Structure formats: C-alpha cells, structure tokens
mmCIF file of C-alpha atoms in Angstrom:
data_model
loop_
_atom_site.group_PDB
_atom_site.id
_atom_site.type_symbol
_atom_site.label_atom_id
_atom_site.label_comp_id
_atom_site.label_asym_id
_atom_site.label_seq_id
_atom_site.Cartn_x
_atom_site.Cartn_y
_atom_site.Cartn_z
ATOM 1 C CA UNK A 125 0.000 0.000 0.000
ATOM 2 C CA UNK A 126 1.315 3.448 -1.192
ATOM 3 C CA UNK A 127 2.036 6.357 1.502
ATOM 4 C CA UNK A 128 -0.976 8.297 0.306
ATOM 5 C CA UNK A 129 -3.141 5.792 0.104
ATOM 6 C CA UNK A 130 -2.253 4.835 4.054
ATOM 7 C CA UNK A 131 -2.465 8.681 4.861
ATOM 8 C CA UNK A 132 -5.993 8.347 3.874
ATOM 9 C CA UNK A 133 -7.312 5.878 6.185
ATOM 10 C CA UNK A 134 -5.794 7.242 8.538
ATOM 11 C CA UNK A 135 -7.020 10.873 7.714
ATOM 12 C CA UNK A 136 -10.317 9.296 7.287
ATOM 13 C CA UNK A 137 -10.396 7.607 10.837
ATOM 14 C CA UNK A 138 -10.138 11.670 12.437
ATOM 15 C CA UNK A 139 -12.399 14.392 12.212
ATOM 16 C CA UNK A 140 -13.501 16.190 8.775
ATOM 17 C CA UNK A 141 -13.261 19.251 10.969
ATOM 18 C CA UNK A 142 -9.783 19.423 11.731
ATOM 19 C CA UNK A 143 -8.658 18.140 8.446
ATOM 20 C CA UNK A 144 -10.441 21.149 6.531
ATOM 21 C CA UNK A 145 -8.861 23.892 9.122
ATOM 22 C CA UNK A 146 -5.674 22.259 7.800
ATOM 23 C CA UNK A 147 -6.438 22.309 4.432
ATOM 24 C CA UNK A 148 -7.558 26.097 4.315
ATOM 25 C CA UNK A 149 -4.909 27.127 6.903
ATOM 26 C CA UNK A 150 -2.332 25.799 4.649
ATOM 27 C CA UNK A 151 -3.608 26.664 1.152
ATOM 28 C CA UNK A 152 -0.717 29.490 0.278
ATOM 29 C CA UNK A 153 1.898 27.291 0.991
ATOM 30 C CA UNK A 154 -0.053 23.866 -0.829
ATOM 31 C CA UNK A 155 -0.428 26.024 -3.731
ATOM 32 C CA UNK A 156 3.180 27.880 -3.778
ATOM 33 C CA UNK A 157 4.984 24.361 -2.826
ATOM 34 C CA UNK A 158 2.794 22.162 -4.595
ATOM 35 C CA UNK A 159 2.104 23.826 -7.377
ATOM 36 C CA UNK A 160 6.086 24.181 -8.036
ATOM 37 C CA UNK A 161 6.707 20.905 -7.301
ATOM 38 C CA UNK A 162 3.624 19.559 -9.749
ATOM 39 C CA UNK A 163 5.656 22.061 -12.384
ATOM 40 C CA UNK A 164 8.853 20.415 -11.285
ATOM 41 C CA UNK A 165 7.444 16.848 -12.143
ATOM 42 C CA UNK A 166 6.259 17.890 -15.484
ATOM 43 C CA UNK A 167 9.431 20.051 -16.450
ATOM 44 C CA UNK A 168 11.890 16.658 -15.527
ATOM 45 C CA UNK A 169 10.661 13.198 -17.157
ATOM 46 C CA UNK A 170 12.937 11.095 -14.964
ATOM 47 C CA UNK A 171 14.739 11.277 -11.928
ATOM 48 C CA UNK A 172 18.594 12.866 -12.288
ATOM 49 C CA UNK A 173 21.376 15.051 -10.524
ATOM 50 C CA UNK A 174 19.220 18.199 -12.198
ATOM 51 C CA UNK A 175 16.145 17.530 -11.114
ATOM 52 C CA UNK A 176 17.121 16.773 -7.355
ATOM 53 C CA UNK A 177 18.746 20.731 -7.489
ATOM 54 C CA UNK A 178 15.896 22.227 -8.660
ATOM 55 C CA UNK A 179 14.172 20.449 -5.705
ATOM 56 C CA UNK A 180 16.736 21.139 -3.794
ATOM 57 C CA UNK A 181 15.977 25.202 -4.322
ATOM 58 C CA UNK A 182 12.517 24.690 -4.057
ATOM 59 C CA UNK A 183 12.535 23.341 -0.638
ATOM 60 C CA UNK A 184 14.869 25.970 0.627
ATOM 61 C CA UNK A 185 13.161 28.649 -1.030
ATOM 62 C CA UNK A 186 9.618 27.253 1.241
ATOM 63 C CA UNK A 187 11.569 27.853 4.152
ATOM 64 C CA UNK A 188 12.493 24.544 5.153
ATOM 65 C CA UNK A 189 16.056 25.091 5.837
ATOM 66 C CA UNK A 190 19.080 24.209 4.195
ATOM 67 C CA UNK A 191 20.361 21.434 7.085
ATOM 68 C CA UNK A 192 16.757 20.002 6.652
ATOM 69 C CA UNK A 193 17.054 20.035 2.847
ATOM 70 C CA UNK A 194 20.279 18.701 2.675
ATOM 71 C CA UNK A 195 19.643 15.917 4.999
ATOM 72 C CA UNK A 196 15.958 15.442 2.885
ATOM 73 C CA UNK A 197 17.464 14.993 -0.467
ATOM 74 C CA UNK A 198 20.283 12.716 0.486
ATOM 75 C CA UNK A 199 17.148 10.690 1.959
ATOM 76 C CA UNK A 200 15.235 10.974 -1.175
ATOM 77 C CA UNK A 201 18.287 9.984 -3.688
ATOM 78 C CA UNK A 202 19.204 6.103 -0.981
ATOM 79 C CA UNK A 203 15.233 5.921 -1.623
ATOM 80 C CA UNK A 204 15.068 6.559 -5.110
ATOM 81 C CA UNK A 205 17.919 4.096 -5.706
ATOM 82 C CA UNK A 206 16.412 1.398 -3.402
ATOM 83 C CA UNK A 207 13.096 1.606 -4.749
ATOM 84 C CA UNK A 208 14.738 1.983 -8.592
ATOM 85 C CA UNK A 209 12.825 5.025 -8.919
ATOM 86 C CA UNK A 210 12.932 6.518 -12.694
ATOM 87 C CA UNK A 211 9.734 8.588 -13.702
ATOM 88 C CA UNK A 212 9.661 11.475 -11.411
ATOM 89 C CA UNK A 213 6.051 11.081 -10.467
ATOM 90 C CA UNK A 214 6.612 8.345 -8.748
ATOM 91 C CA UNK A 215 8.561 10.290 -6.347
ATOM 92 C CA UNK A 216 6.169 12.415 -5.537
ATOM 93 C CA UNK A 217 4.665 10.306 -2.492
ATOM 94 C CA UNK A 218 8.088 9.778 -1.315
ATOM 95 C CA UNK A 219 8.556 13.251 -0.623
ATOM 96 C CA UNK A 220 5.680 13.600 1.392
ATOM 97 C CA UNK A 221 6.501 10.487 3.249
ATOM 98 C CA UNK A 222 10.399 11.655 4.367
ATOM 99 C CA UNK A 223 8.477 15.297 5.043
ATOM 100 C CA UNK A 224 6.020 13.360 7.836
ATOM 101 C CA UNK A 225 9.353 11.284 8.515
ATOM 102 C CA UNK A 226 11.024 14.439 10.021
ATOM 103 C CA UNK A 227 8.085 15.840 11.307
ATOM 104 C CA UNK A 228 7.653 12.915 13.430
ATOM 105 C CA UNK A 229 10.299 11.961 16.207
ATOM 106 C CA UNK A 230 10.378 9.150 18.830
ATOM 107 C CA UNK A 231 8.936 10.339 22.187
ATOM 108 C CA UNK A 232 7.355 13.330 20.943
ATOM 109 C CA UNK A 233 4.402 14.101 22.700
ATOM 110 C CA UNK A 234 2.576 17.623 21.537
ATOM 111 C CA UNK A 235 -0.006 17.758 23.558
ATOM 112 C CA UNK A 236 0.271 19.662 26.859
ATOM 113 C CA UNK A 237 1.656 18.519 29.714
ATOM 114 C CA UNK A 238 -1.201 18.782 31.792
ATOM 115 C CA UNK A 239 -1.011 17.919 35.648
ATOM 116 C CA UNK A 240 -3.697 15.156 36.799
ATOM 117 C CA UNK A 241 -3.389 16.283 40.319
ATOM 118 C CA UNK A 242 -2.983 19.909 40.794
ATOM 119 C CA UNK A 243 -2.660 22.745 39.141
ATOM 120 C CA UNK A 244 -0.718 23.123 35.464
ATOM 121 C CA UNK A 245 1.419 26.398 35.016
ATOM 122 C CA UNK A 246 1.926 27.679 31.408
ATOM 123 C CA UNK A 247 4.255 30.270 30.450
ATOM 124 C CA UNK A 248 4.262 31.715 27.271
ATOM 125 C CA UNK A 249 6.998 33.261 25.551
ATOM 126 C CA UNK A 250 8.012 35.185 22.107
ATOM 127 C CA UNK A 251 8.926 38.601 20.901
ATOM 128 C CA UNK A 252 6.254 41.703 20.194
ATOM 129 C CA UNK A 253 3.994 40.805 17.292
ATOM 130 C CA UNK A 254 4.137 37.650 17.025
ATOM 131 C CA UNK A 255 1.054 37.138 18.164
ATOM 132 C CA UNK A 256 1.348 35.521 21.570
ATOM 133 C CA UNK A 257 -1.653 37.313 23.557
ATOM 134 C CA UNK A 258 -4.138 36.303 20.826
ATOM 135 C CA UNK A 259 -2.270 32.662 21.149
ATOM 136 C CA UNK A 260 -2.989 32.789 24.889
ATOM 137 C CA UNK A 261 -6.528 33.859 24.353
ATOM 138 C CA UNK A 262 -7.172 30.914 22.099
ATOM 139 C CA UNK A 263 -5.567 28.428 24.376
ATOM 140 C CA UNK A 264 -7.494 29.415 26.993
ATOM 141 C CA UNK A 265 -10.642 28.560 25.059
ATOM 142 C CA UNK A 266 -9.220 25.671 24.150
ATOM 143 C CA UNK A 267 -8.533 24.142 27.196
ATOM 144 C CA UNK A 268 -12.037 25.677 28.514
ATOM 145 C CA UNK A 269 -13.681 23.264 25.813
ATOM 146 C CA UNK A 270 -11.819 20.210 27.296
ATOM 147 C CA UNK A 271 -13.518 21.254 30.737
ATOM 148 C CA UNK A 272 -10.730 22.935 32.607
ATOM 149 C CA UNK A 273 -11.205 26.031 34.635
ATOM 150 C CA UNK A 274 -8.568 28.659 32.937
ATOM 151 C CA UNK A 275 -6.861 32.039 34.747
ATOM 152 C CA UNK A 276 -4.729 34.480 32.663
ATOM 153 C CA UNK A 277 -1.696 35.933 34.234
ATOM 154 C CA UNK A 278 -1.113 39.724 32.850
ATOM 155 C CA UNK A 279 2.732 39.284 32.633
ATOM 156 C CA UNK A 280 3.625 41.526 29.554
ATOM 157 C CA UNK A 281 3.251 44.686 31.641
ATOM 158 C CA UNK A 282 5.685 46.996 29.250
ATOM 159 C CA UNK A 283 4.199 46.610 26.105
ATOM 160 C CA UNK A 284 1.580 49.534 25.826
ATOM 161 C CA UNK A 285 -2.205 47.627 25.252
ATOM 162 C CA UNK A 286 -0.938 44.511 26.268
ATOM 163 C CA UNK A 287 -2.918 43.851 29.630
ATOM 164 C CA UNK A 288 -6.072 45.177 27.753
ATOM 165 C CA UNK A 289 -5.742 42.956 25.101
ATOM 166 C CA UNK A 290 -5.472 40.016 27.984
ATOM 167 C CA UNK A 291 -8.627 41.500 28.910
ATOM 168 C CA UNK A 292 -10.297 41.627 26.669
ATOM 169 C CA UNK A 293 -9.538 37.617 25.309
ATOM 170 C CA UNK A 294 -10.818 37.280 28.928
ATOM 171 C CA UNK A 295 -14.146 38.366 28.498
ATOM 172 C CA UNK A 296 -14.452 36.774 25.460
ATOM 173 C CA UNK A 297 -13.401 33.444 26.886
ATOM 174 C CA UNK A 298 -14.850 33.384 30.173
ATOM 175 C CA UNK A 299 -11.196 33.305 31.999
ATOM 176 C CA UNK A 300 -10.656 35.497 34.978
ATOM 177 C CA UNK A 301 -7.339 37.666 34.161
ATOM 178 C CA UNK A 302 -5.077 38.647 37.196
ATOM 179 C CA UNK A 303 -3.386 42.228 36.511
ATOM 180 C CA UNK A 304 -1.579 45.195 38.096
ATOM 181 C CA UNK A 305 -1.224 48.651 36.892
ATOM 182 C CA UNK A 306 1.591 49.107 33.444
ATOM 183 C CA UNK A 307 4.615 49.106 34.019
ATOM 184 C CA UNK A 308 4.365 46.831 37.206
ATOM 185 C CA UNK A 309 7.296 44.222 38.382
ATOM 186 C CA UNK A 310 6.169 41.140 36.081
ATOM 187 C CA UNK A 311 7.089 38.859 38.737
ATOM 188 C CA UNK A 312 4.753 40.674 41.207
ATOM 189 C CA UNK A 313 2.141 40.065 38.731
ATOM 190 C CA UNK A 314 2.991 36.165 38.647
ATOM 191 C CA UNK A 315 3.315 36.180 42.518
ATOM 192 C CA UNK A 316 -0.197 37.561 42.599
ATOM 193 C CA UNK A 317 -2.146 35.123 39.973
ATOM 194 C CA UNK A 318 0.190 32.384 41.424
ATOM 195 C CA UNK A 319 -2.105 32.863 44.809
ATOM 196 C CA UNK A 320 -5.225 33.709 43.067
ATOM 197 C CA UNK A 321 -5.225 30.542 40.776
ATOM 198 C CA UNK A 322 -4.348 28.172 44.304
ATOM 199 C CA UNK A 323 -7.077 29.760 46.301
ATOM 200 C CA UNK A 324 -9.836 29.137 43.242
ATOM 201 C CA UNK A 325 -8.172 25.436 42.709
ATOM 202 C CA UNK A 326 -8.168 26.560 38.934
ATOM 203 C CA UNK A 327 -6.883 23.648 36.656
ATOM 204 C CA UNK A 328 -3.887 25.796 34.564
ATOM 205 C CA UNK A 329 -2.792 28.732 34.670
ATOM 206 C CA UNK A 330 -1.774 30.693 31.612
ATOM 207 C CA UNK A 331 0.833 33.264 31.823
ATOM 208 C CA UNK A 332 1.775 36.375 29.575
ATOM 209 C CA UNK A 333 5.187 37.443 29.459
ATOM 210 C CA UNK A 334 7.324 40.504 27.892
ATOM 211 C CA UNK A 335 7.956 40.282 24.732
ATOM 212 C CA UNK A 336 10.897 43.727 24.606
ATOM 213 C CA UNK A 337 12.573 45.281 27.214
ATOM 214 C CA UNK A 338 15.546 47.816 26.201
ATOM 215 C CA UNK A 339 17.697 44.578 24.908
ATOM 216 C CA UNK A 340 17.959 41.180 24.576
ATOM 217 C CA UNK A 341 19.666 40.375 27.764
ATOM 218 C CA UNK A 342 17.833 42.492 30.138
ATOM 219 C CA UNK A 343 14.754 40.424 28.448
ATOM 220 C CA UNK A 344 16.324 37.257 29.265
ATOM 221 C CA UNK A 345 16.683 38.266 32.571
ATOM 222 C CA UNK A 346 13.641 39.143 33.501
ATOM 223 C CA UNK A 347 11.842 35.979 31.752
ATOM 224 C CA UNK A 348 14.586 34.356 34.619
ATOM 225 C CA UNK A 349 13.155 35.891 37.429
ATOM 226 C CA UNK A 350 9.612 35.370 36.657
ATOM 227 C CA UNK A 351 10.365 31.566 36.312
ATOM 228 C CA UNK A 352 12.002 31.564 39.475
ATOM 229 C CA UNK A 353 8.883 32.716 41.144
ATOM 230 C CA UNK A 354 6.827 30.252 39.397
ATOM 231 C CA UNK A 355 9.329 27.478 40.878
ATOM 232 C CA UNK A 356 9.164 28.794 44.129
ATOM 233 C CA UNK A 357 5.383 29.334 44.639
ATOM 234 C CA UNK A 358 4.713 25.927 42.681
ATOM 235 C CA UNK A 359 7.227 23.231 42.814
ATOM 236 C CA UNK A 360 8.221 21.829 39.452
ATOM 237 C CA UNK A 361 6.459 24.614 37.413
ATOM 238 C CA UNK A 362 6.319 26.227 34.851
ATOM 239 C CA UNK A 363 5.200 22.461 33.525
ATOM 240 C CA UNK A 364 5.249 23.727 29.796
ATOM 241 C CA UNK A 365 7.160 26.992 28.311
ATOM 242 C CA UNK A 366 5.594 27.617 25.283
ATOM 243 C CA UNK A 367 7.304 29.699 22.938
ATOM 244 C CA UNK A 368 5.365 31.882 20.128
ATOM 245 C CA UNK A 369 6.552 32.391 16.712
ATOM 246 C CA UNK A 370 4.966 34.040 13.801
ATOM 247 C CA UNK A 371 5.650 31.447 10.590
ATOM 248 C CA UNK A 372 5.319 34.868 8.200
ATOM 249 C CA UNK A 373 8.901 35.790 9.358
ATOM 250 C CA UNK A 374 10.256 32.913 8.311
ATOM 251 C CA UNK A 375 14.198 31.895 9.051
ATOM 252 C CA UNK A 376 13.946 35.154 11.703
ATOM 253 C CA UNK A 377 11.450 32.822 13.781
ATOM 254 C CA UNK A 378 14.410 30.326 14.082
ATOM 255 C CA UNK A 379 16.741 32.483 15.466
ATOM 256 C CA UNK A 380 14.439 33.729 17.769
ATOM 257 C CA UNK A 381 13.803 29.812 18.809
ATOM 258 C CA UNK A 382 17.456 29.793 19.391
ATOM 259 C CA UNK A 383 17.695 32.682 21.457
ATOM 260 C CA UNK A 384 14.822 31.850 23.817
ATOM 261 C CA UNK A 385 15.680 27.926 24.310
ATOM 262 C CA UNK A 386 18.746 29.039 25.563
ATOM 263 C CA UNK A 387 17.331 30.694 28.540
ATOM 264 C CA UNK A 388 13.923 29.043 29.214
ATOM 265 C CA UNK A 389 13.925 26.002 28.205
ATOM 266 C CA UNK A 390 11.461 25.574 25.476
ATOM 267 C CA UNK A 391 9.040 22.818 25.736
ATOM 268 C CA UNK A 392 6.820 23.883 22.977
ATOM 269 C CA UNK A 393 6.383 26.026 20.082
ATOM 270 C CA UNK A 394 2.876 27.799 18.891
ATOM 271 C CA UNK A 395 3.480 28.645 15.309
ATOM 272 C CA UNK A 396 1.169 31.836 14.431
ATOM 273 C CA UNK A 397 -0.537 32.705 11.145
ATOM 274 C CA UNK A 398 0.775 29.714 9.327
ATOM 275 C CA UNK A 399 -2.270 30.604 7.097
ATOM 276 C CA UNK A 400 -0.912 33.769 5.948
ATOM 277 C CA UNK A 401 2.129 32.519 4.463
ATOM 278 C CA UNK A 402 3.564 30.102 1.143
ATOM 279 C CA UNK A 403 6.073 29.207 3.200
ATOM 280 C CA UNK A 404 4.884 26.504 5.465
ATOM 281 C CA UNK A 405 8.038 24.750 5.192
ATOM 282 C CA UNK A 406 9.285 26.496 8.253
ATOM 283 C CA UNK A 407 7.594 24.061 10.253
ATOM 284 C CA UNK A 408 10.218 21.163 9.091
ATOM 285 C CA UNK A 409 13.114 23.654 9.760
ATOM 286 C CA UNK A 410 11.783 24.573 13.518
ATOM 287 C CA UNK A 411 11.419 20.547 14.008
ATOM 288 C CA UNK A 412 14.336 19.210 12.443
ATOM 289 C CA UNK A 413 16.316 21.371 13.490
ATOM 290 C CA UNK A 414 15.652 22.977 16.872
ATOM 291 C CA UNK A 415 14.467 19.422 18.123
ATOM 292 C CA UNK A 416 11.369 21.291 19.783
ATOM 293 C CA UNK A 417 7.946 19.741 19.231
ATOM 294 C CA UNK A 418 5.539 21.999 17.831
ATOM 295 C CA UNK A 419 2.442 22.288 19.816
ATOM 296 C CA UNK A 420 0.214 24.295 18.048
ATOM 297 C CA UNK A 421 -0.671 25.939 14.888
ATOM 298 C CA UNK A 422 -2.445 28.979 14.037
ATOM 299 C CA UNK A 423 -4.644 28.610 11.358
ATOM 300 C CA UNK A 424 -6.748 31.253 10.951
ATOM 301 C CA UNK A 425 -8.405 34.587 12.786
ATOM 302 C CA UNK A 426 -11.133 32.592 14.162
ATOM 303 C CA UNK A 427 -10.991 31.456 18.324
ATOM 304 C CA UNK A 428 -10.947 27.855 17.076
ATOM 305 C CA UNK A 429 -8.284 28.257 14.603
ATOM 306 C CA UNK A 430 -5.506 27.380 17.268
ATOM 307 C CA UNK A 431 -4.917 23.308 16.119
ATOM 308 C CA UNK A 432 -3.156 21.146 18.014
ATOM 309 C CA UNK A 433 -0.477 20.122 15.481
ATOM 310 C CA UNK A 434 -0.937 16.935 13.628
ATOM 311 C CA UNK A 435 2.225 15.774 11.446
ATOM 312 C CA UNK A 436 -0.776 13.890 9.418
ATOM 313 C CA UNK A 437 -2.762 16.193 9.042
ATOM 314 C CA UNK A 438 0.225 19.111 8.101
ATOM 315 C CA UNK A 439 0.883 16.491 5.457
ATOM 316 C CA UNK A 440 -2.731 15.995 4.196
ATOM 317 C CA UNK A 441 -2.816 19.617 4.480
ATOM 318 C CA UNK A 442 -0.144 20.041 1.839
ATOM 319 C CA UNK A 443 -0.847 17.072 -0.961
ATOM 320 C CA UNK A 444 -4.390 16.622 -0.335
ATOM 321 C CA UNK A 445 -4.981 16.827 -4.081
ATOM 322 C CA UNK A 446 -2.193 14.238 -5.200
ATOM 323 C CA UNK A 447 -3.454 11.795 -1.973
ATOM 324 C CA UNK A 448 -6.966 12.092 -3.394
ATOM 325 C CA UNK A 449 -6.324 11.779 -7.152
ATOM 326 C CA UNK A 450 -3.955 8.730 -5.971
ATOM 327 C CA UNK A 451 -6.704 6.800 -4.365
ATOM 328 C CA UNK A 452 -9.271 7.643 -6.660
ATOM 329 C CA UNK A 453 -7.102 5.744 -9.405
ATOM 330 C CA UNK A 454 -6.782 2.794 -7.423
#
C-alpha cells in the first residue's frame, strides 16, 4: 500500500473538521509548494542530478532550511535508488513520506503537559507581534472546551495595550485575568495570579510574558526571574514553556527559537498565522532542526483556529490533491 493511500485511512479515521482547518490554513503554501513541485514533475521526465537541485531550491526557497534540505534529499536519492525510482512522479509520495518522517520523532508528545493532580502552570513566551496574547486567548478557550477552569496571568506589563488585550480575550473566553497597573514588576504580577489561581483550585494557569525590554539580555533576565517565582510558589512549574513564533517571518522565527531555548527552556512552540504565508516549510526547519515539538498551529483569525499540530494532518494539508487523485485511481 502506497504512503498516500495509508495517509488516507488514517485521515479518514479523524475528524472532517480538523482536516479542513488544515487544508484552508495551509492553502498558500499547498499552492506555492505544490504547485512548483507539480511544475517540477512535469518540467523533468525522470529522476537525475538536475532535477534533485531544482528540488533542492525549491525546498529551501519554502523555508524549510538548508540542514533540513540537505539531509531530505540525500534521503530521497538512498530511496530513489532502493526503490529503482525513474519517472519522477513516482517520487512524488516519497517526498511527502520523508516530510512526515522528520516531522515525526520518537517520544514526541505535543499535547500539553497537563497535571492530573494539581494545578498546570503555562508560560508563554516570544517577541512583540508575534502574536502571543491572541495565542494565549485561544488556548485558553481551548482548554475551557476540554472542561478545565482557565486564569490568565497579565505578565507583559511593558508593552503599551498589552494587559487590555489580555482582557479583553478574557471576556471573550470566560477566563478570569489577574493584573496590576503598566509598568508593574512582572514577577509581582505572577506572585499575585500564582495565589489567586491556588485559592480558586483553577486547573492551569496561563501566563503572559514581555515580549521587549531595552535589549535582549535584560529580556532574558527578567523571563529568569519570573520563572524563578513560578518554581518557588509551585514546585516543578512552569510544567510547559511555550514559545510563540509568527511562521510569516520565516528563518527570523528560528533564530528567535534559538535565542529563547537558551534561557527558558522551550518545551513547545505555537506557530502563528501559518495561514498567511507560502512558506509553510518552516515548520520542518523549527522541528528538524531545533528538536522542539511543535504544539500548536495557528490557522486562521477565528478562536478555534488554534490546532493542536498533527504531522498527518500538516501532510494531508499540503498534498491533499495528489493523496486524493492517488486513491481515486486505485
């Protein structure tokens, strides 16, 4: 049985619902990748040292990273000899099968790593703009709609608008959000919702951070210090660090990655408006290469549009047309 045709039953098994908020989400980068690649087949009868460079480019100019492309291709050409691969559309599935490859890694777990007993404490990190209050917002509601009890922790207290935004995700959401006045010690904040979320046995507890202070390491620092409250009020917390990066800004969202995991140690990424980008490869590079699960997605504007990421679905998401034309044949 062929990759796609396997990717279908198991597509098939899930729900329609998340599988279309995957296909829309990712339809700029399906039809800049995809398309190119469909060109790519057409332009190159059979499988040579030309065609693999022109892939080669094509990968690299999606965003997937040149280690990840290098290591893909030299994947793709031991497969391509094992399998005696000669018409290049019959290589087509075997890209999309080494792509799940790297998404996929032993041990990875991306969902949450929610306490059974006790409460969970999330912080949430990333640079201005990125969209990390909106991210909070929507994991709030997602977590409300698996029945847990939610508080918001109004960390980001330098960023003009940010603790109204918080708010105002909190009122949408039903989620109480603990604040102090702007320009407040951020670790005062914590210390506060810290108390709060104990004395209203709340389930998790979600918490904002800033995203620019007047440099790098004075940001570092105070990410530090708030962490070291969380560890002191609540014994092995924060249980995820979640950091948020905006997929239009392509390579720049990996060097942020890089920056962050080396003072707060990363558990999770939330890649923002994958939607609103054609280059959805940056989801291979961040994996592949930063050896960070990827959490969740953002695949749209809607409060729903925050997925929990599926290396499946991502897939699906991408060749849905060439899985479905595939089967159909068969």
């Amino acid at each position: 049985m062929s990759f796609f045709k396997k990717l279908k039953e198991k597509i098939t098994s899930q729900t329609t619902e998340v599988s279309d908020k995957f296909k829309v989400g990712l339809e700029k980068t399906r039809d800049s990748f995809v398309g190119k690649m469909n060109e790519l087949v057409y332009k190159y009868r059979k499988v040579d040292e030309d065609f693999f460079e022109e892939l080669e480019e094509l990968l690299i100019s999606s965003d997937v990273g040149v280690a990840t492309v290098m290591e893909l291709i030299d994947q793709l050409k031991d497969e391509v000899r094992i399998r005696n691969i000669k018409d290049t559309k019959e290589i087509q599935p075997v890209i999309s099968e080494k792509l799940a490859e790297l998404l996929e890694k032993d041990g990875d777990d991306t969902e949450l790593r929610l306490q059974e007993n006790g409460m969970t404490v999330i912080l949430v990190v990333g640079v201005n703009g990125v969209g990390k209050t909106t991210s909070i917002g929507k994991l709030a509601h997602h977590l409300k709609e698996q029945g847990k009890t939610v508080m918001m922790a109004a960390g980001d207290t330098f960023r003009a608008g940010a603790i109204e935004q918080l708010e105002v995700w909190g009122d949408r959401v039903g989620v109480e959000v603990i604040k102090q006045q702007a320009g407040s010690d951020p670790a005062a904040v914590m210390y506060d919702a810290l108390q709060a979320a104990k004395s209203r046995n709340i389930d998790v507890l979600l918490c904002d951070t800033a995203g620019r202070l007047q440099n790098k390491v004075n940001l570092m620092n105070e990410l530090e210090k708030v962490k070291r409250v969380i560890e002191r009020e609540v014994p092995g917390a924060p249980h995820e660090v979640l950091l948020v990066l905006d997929a239009t800004t392509g390579q720049n969202a990996m060097s942020q990655a890089k920056t962050f995991g080396q003072s707060t140690d990363v558990s999770g990424i939330v890649l923002t408006k994958l939607d609103g980008t054609a280059k959805g490869g940056i989801v291979l590079a961040i994996r592949h290469e930063l050896d960070i699960p990827v959490k969740f997605v953002g695949l749209g504007e809607q409060m729903d549009d925050l997925q929990v990421f599926d290396s499946e679905q991502f897939v699906y998401g991408l060749f849905r047309e060439l899985v479905e034309a595939e089967v159909e044949e068969q």
